[in-house]
Amino acid sequence: MLGLGLDFMTTAARRSTRATVLIDATGPRDAVVFSRASPAYAYGDDGALVLHAPDVARIDHDPQTGALLGTLFEPETTNMLAHAHASVSQWDQNGGSGTDQTLNALGVFAGVSEASTGASYQRLNHPYVALVAGTTYTVSIWLRAGSSPNLRAVFRTSGGHQTNWGGPIGALGPLAQGASGMVSGYAQKTLMDGTILLQLVFIPEHTTSYSIGIGPYSAVAGEDVVILGMQLEAGSRPSSFVTTSGTPATRAADMAGTTGISGPHRITITYDDDSHHVIPLAPVTDGYWPPLSRSHVKRMTAVAI
């Protein structure tokens, strides 16, 4: 009886340390219920944007390298711009010359070649959108380098106040700040297919309508930049692409919760940068989900305690 008792205790101890895999490289596993009330984009391993159906988890990749980032969890967000895809017919020409392209950049953008006709201010503007003074917004702009070595992004109020950001494509910076607001954050990366993703955090000075434009910032006739698309979100943290076609659109939040396991567990989370977060004692019941400090989860396990 003593031997049987020791064997039972050893087996029980072994079982108590067995990890339940909640997320791995393929996404959420059987012990996780996942939902999202809308379709959503993520990057594939080839750098192209992939549209995922509602309630399908997104396995996201680094658009610069194709490396696996993990399952993407994002809060709800709205692309405030009615026309996320640049086109001559839906955006407004401010001087210069725009020509529709058929690039299929990132698998979704046709593009517009915006050429100077001899003045550096010329650009293609997304139509006006209402902004609130003092509120933080993030603008994501997808574009391709053209024959111009420069580009310029312009935030212009309906009353004519203007803030500019630009310069040489590899070294953009403030050109004229403060008239319509301030660019308080800036990031630029070149993606696998040569697309440039430019992200600007902008705080408007006025509560009014703004146009947001991109141009080659060149006085040399014929020099151009290729504009692909744009996204405008409230807040300082840019998120994945939300397509629009004639009206602003909202992507629903990625939601998840455990199912079929309960009791105290140790939760281990591995993020896209391979950092680990351990929750030593989590009170797991159906629907439980740990707070996440990053948007991408490579792996998550739960061990009963």
Coordinates of C-alpha atoms in Angstrom, one line a residue:
M1 CA 0.0 0.0 0.0
L2 CA 2.9 2.3 0.8
G3 CA 4.4 1.8 -2.6
L4 CA 1.1 2.4 -4.3
G5 CA 0.6 5.6 -2.3
L6 CA 4.0 6.9 -3.3
D7 CA 3.4 6.1 -7.0
F8 CA 0.1 7.9 -6.9
M9 CA 1.7 11.0 -5.3
T10 CA 4.5 11.0 -7.9
T11 CA 2.0 10.8 -10.7
A12 CA -0.2 13.5 -9.2
A13 CA 2.8 15.8 -8.8
R14 CA 3.8 15.2 -12.4
R15 CA 0.4 16.0 -13.7
S16 CA 0.2 19.2 -11.6
T17 CA 3.2 20.7 -13.4
R18 CA 2.0 19.8 -16.9
A19 CA 1.6 22.9 -19.0
T20 CA -1.6 23.7 -20.9
V21 CA -0.6 25.5 -24.1
L22 CA -2.9 28.4 -24.7
I23 CA -1.1 30.0 -27.6
D24 CA 1.7 28.7 -29.8
A25 CA 3.1 29.5 -33.3
T26 CA -0.2 28.4 -34.9
G27 CA -2.3 30.7 -32.8
P28 CA -4.8 30.1 -29.9
R29 CA -5.2 26.4 -29.0
D30 CA -8.2 24.3 -27.8
A31 CA -8.2 25.8 -24.3
V32 CA -8.8 29.3 -25.7
V33 CA -12.0 30.8 -27.1
F34 CA -11.2 33.6 -29.5
S35 CA -13.5 36.2 -31.1
R36 CA -13.4 39.4 -33.1
A37 CA -16.5 41.0 -34.5
S38 CA -15.0 42.2 -37.7
P39 CA -12.4 41.2 -40.4
A40 CA -8.9 42.5 -39.8
Y41 CA -5.5 42.7 -41.5
A42 CA -2.1 41.4 -40.5
Y43 CA 1.2 40.9 -42.3
G44 CA 2.0 37.5 -43.9
D45 CA 5.5 36.1 -43.9
D46 CA 6.0 37.5 -47.4
G47 CA 5.3 41.0 -46.2
A48 CA 1.9 41.4 -47.8
L49 CA -1.2 42.4 -45.9
V50 CA -3.6 39.4 -45.3
L51 CA -7.3 39.9 -44.5
H52 CA -8.6 37.6 -41.8
A53 CA -12.3 36.8 -41.4
P54 CA -14.2 37.7 -38.2
D55 CA -13.4 35.5 -35.2
V56 CA -10.2 34.3 -36.9
A57 CA -7.0 35.0 -34.9
R58 CA -4.2 36.9 -36.8
I59 CA -0.8 35.4 -37.0
D60 CA 1.3 38.5 -37.7
H61 CA 4.8 38.9 -39.1
D62 CA 7.4 41.6 -39.2
P63 CA 6.7 43.4 -42.6
Q64 CA 10.4 44.3 -42.8
T65 CA 11.8 40.8 -42.4
G66 CA 9.0 38.3 -42.5
A67 CA 9.8 37.0 -39.0
L68 CA 7.0 35.6 -36.9
L69 CA 5.7 38.1 -34.4
G70 CA 2.9 35.9 -32.9
T71 CA -0.8 36.2 -32.4
L72 CA -1.9 39.8 -32.7
F73 CA -4.2 41.3 -30.0
E74 CA -5.4 44.8 -30.6
P75 CA -8.1 47.0 -29.0
E76 CA -10.9 48.4 -31.2
T77 CA -9.8 51.2 -33.4
T78 CA -11.3 53.4 -36.1
N79 CA -9.7 54.6 -39.3
M80 CA -11.2 58.1 -39.4
L81 CA -10.3 58.6 -43.1
A82 CA -13.0 57.7 -45.6
H83 CA -10.6 56.8 -48.4
A84 CA -7.8 54.7 -47.0
H85 CA -6.5 53.9 -50.5
A86 CA -5.1 56.8 -52.4
S87 CA -6.7 57.6 -55.8
V88 CA -7.0 60.6 -58.0
S89 CA -10.8 60.6 -58.0
Q90 CA -11.3 60.3 -54.2
W91 CA -8.4 62.5 -53.0
D92 CA -7.9 66.2 -53.7
Q93 CA -5.2 67.6 -55.9
N94 CA -3.3 70.7 -54.6
G95 CA -1.3 71.6 -57.7
G96 CA 1.0 69.0 -59.2
S97 CA -0.2 66.1 -61.3
G98 CA -1.5 62.8 -59.9
T99 CA -1.7 59.5 -62.0
D100 CA -3.4 56.4 -60.7
Q101 CA -1.1 53.3 -60.7
T102 CA -1.7 49.5 -60.6
L103 CA 1.0 48.5 -58.2
N104 CA -0.9 46.1 -55.8
A105 CA 1.7 47.1 -53.2
L106 CA 1.4 44.9 -50.0
G107 CA -1.3 43.1 -51.9
V108 CA -3.9 45.9 -51.4
F109 CA -2.7 49.3 -52.7
A110 CA -2.9 50.5 -56.3
G111 CA -1.1 53.8 -55.6
V112 CA -0.9 57.3 -57.1
S113 CA 2.1 58.9 -58.7
E114 CA 2.1 62.5 -57.5
A115 CA 4.4 64.6 -59.6
S116 CA 5.6 68.2 -59.2
T117 CA 4.8 70.6 -62.0
G118 CA 7.4 73.1 -60.7
A119 CA 6.4 74.0 -57.1
S120 CA 7.5 72.4 -53.9
Y121 CA 4.2 72.8 -52.1
Q122 CA 2.2 70.6 -54.5
R123 CA 0.7 67.4 -53.1
L124 CA -2.3 65.0 -53.0
N125 CA -4.6 65.6 -50.0
H126 CA -7.0 63.2 -48.3
P127 CA -10.3 65.1 -48.1
Y128 CA -11.0 67.1 -44.9
V129 CA -11.6 65.3 -41.6
A130 CA -12.7 66.9 -38.3
L131 CA -10.0 67.0 -35.6
V132 CA -10.2 68.3 -32.0
A133 CA -7.6 70.7 -30.6
G134 CA -5.3 69.1 -28.0
T135 CA -6.3 65.5 -28.9
T136 CA -3.5 63.1 -29.9
Y137 CA -3.8 61.4 -33.3
T138 CA -1.6 59.0 -35.2
V139 CA -1.3 59.1 -39.0
S140 CA 0.1 56.0 -40.8
I141 CA 1.1 56.7 -44.4
W142 CA 2.1 53.9 -46.9
L143 CA 4.1 55.2 -49.8
R144 CA 6.9 54.4 -52.3
A145 CA 9.9 56.5 -53.2
G146 CA 9.7 58.0 -56.7
S147 CA 12.1 60.1 -58.6
S148 CA 12.1 62.9 -56.1
P149 CA 14.7 62.5 -53.3
N150 CA 12.3 64.3 -50.9
L151 CA 8.7 64.2 -49.7
R152 CA 6.5 66.3 -47.4
A153 CA 3.5 65.6 -45.3
V154 CA 1.2 68.5 -44.6
F155 CA -1.5 69.0 -41.9
R156 CA -3.6 72.0 -43.1
T157 CA -6.7 73.4 -41.5
S158 CA -9.7 74.6 -43.5
G159 CA -8.7 78.1 -42.5
G160 CA -5.2 77.8 -44.0
H161 CA -3.0 77.1 -41.0
Q162 CA -0.4 74.5 -41.9
T163 CA 2.2 72.2 -40.2
N164 CA 4.8 70.4 -42.4
W165 CA 7.0 67.4 -41.9
G166 CA 9.5 66.2 -44.5
G167 CA 12.8 66.6 -46.3
P168 CA 15.1 63.9 -47.7
I169 CA 13.2 60.6 -47.7
G170 CA 15.8 58.9 -45.5
A171 CA 16.0 61.8 -43.0
L172 CA 12.6 63.4 -42.5
G173 CA 12.1 66.1 -39.9
P174 CA 10.1 69.3 -39.0
L175 CA 9.9 71.9 -41.7
A176 CA 7.3 74.3 -40.3
Q177 CA 5.8 73.4 -36.9
G178 CA 3.1 75.0 -34.9
A179 CA 0.8 76.8 -37.2
S180 CA -1.9 74.0 -37.3
G181 CA -0.4 71.8 -34.6
M182 CA 2.7 69.8 -33.6
V183 CA 4.2 66.5 -34.7
S184 CA 5.2 65.0 -31.4
G185 CA 6.3 61.6 -32.6
Y186 CA 7.8 60.1 -35.8
A187 CA 8.7 56.7 -37.1
Q188 CA 9.7 55.4 -40.6
K189 CA 10.5 51.9 -41.8
T190 CA 11.0 50.3 -45.2
L191 CA 9.0 47.1 -45.7
M192 CA 10.0 43.9 -47.6
D193 CA 8.5 45.1 -51.0
G194 CA 10.0 48.5 -50.8
T195 CA 6.9 50.2 -49.4
I196 CA 7.8 53.0 -46.8
L197 CA 5.6 53.2 -43.7
L198 CA 5.6 56.7 -42.3
Q199 CA 3.9 57.2 -38.9
L200 CA 3.4 60.6 -37.4
V201 CA 1.8 61.5 -34.0
F202 CA 0.0 64.8 -34.5
I203 CA -1.6 67.1 -31.9
P204 CA -3.8 69.8 -33.6
E205 CA -3.9 73.4 -32.5
H206 CA -7.4 74.0 -33.7
T207 CA -10.8 72.2 -33.5
T208 CA -11.7 72.3 -37.2
S209 CA -11.4 70.3 -40.4
Y210 CA -8.0 69.2 -41.6
S211 CA -6.6 67.9 -44.8
I212 CA -3.6 65.6 -44.7
G213 CA -1.5 65.6 -47.8
I214 CA 1.7 64.1 -49.3
G215 CA 3.8 65.4 -52.1
P216 CA 7.3 65.2 -53.6
Y217 CA 8.5 68.4 -52.0
S218 CA 10.3 69.3 -55.2
A219 CA 10.3 72.3 -57.6
V220 CA 11.6 70.1 -60.4
A221 CA 8.8 69.4 -62.8
G222 CA 8.3 65.6 -63.2
E223 CA 9.8 64.5 -59.9
D224 CA 7.3 62.4 -58.0
V225 CA 6.5 60.3 -55.0
V226 CA 4.1 57.3 -55.0
I227 CA 1.3 57.6 -52.4
L228 CA -0.4 54.3 -51.5
G229 CA -2.7 54.8 -48.5
M230 CA -3.3 56.4 -45.2
Q231 CA -4.9 55.8 -41.8
L232 CA -5.8 58.2 -39.0
E233 CA -6.5 57.0 -35.5
A234 CA -7.1 58.6 -32.1
G235 CA -4.2 58.0 -29.7
S236 CA -0.5 57.8 -29.9
R237 CA -0.2 54.1 -30.7
P238 CA -0.6 53.1 -34.3
S239 CA -2.3 49.8 -35.1
S240 CA -2.8 47.5 -38.1
F241 CA -4.3 48.7 -41.3
V242 CA -8.1 49.3 -41.4
T243 CA -9.4 49.5 -44.9
T244 CA -12.1 52.1 -45.8
S245 CA -14.1 52.8 -48.9
G246 CA -16.2 56.0 -48.7
T247 CA -16.7 56.1 -45.0
P248 CA -14.6 55.7 -41.8
A249 CA -14.5 52.1 -40.6
T250 CA -13.9 50.4 -37.2
R251 CA -12.0 47.2 -36.5
A252 CA -13.3 45.3 -33.5
A253 CA -11.1 44.3 -30.6
D254 CA -9.4 40.9 -30.5
M255 CA -10.9 39.0 -27.6
A256 CA -9.8 35.8 -25.9
G257 CA -10.6 33.7 -22.8
T258 CA -9.7 30.3 -21.4
T259 CA -12.1 27.4 -21.4
G260 CA -12.1 24.0 -19.7
I261 CA -9.4 24.8 -17.1
S262 CA -9.9 26.3 -13.7
G263 CA -8.2 27.0 -10.4
P264 CA -4.9 28.7 -9.6
H265 CA -2.4 28.6 -12.4
R266 CA 1.0 30.0 -13.3
I267 CA 0.8 31.8 -16.6
T268 CA 3.9 32.3 -18.8
I269 CA 3.7 34.7 -21.7
T270 CA 6.3 35.0 -24.4
Y271 CA 6.1 38.2 -26.6
D272 CA 7.3 39.0 -30.1
D273 CA 10.6 40.3 -28.7
D274 CA 11.1 36.9 -26.9
S275 CA 10.7 38.6 -23.5
H276 CA 8.8 36.6 -20.9
H277 CA 6.1 37.7 -18.4
V278 CA 5.2 35.3 -15.6
I279 CA 2.0 35.6 -13.5
P280 CA 2.8 33.3 -10.6
L281 CA -0.8 32.9 -9.3
A282 CA -3.7 33.5 -11.7
P283 CA -7.3 32.6 -10.6
V284 CA -8.3 30.9 -13.8
T285 CA -12.0 30.3 -14.6
D286 CA -13.8 30.1 -18.0
G287 CA -13.2 33.5 -19.7
Y288 CA -10.0 34.4 -17.9
W289 CA -7.4 36.3 -19.9
P290 CA -4.2 37.8 -18.5
P291 CA -3.4 41.5 -19.1
L292 CA -0.9 41.9 -22.0
S293 CA 1.9 44.5 -22.1
R294 CA 2.5 44.0 -25.8
S295 CA 0.3 43.3 -28.9
H296 CA 2.0 40.1 -30.1
V297 CA 2.1 36.8 -28.2
K298 CA 4.3 34.1 -29.5
R299 CA 3.5 31.5 -26.8
M300 CA 1.4 31.3 -23.6
T301 CA 1.1 28.5 -21.2
A302 CA -0.8 27.7 -18.0
V303 CA 0.4 25.4 -15.3
A304 CA -2.0 24.3 -12.5
I305 CA -0.6 25.0 -9.0

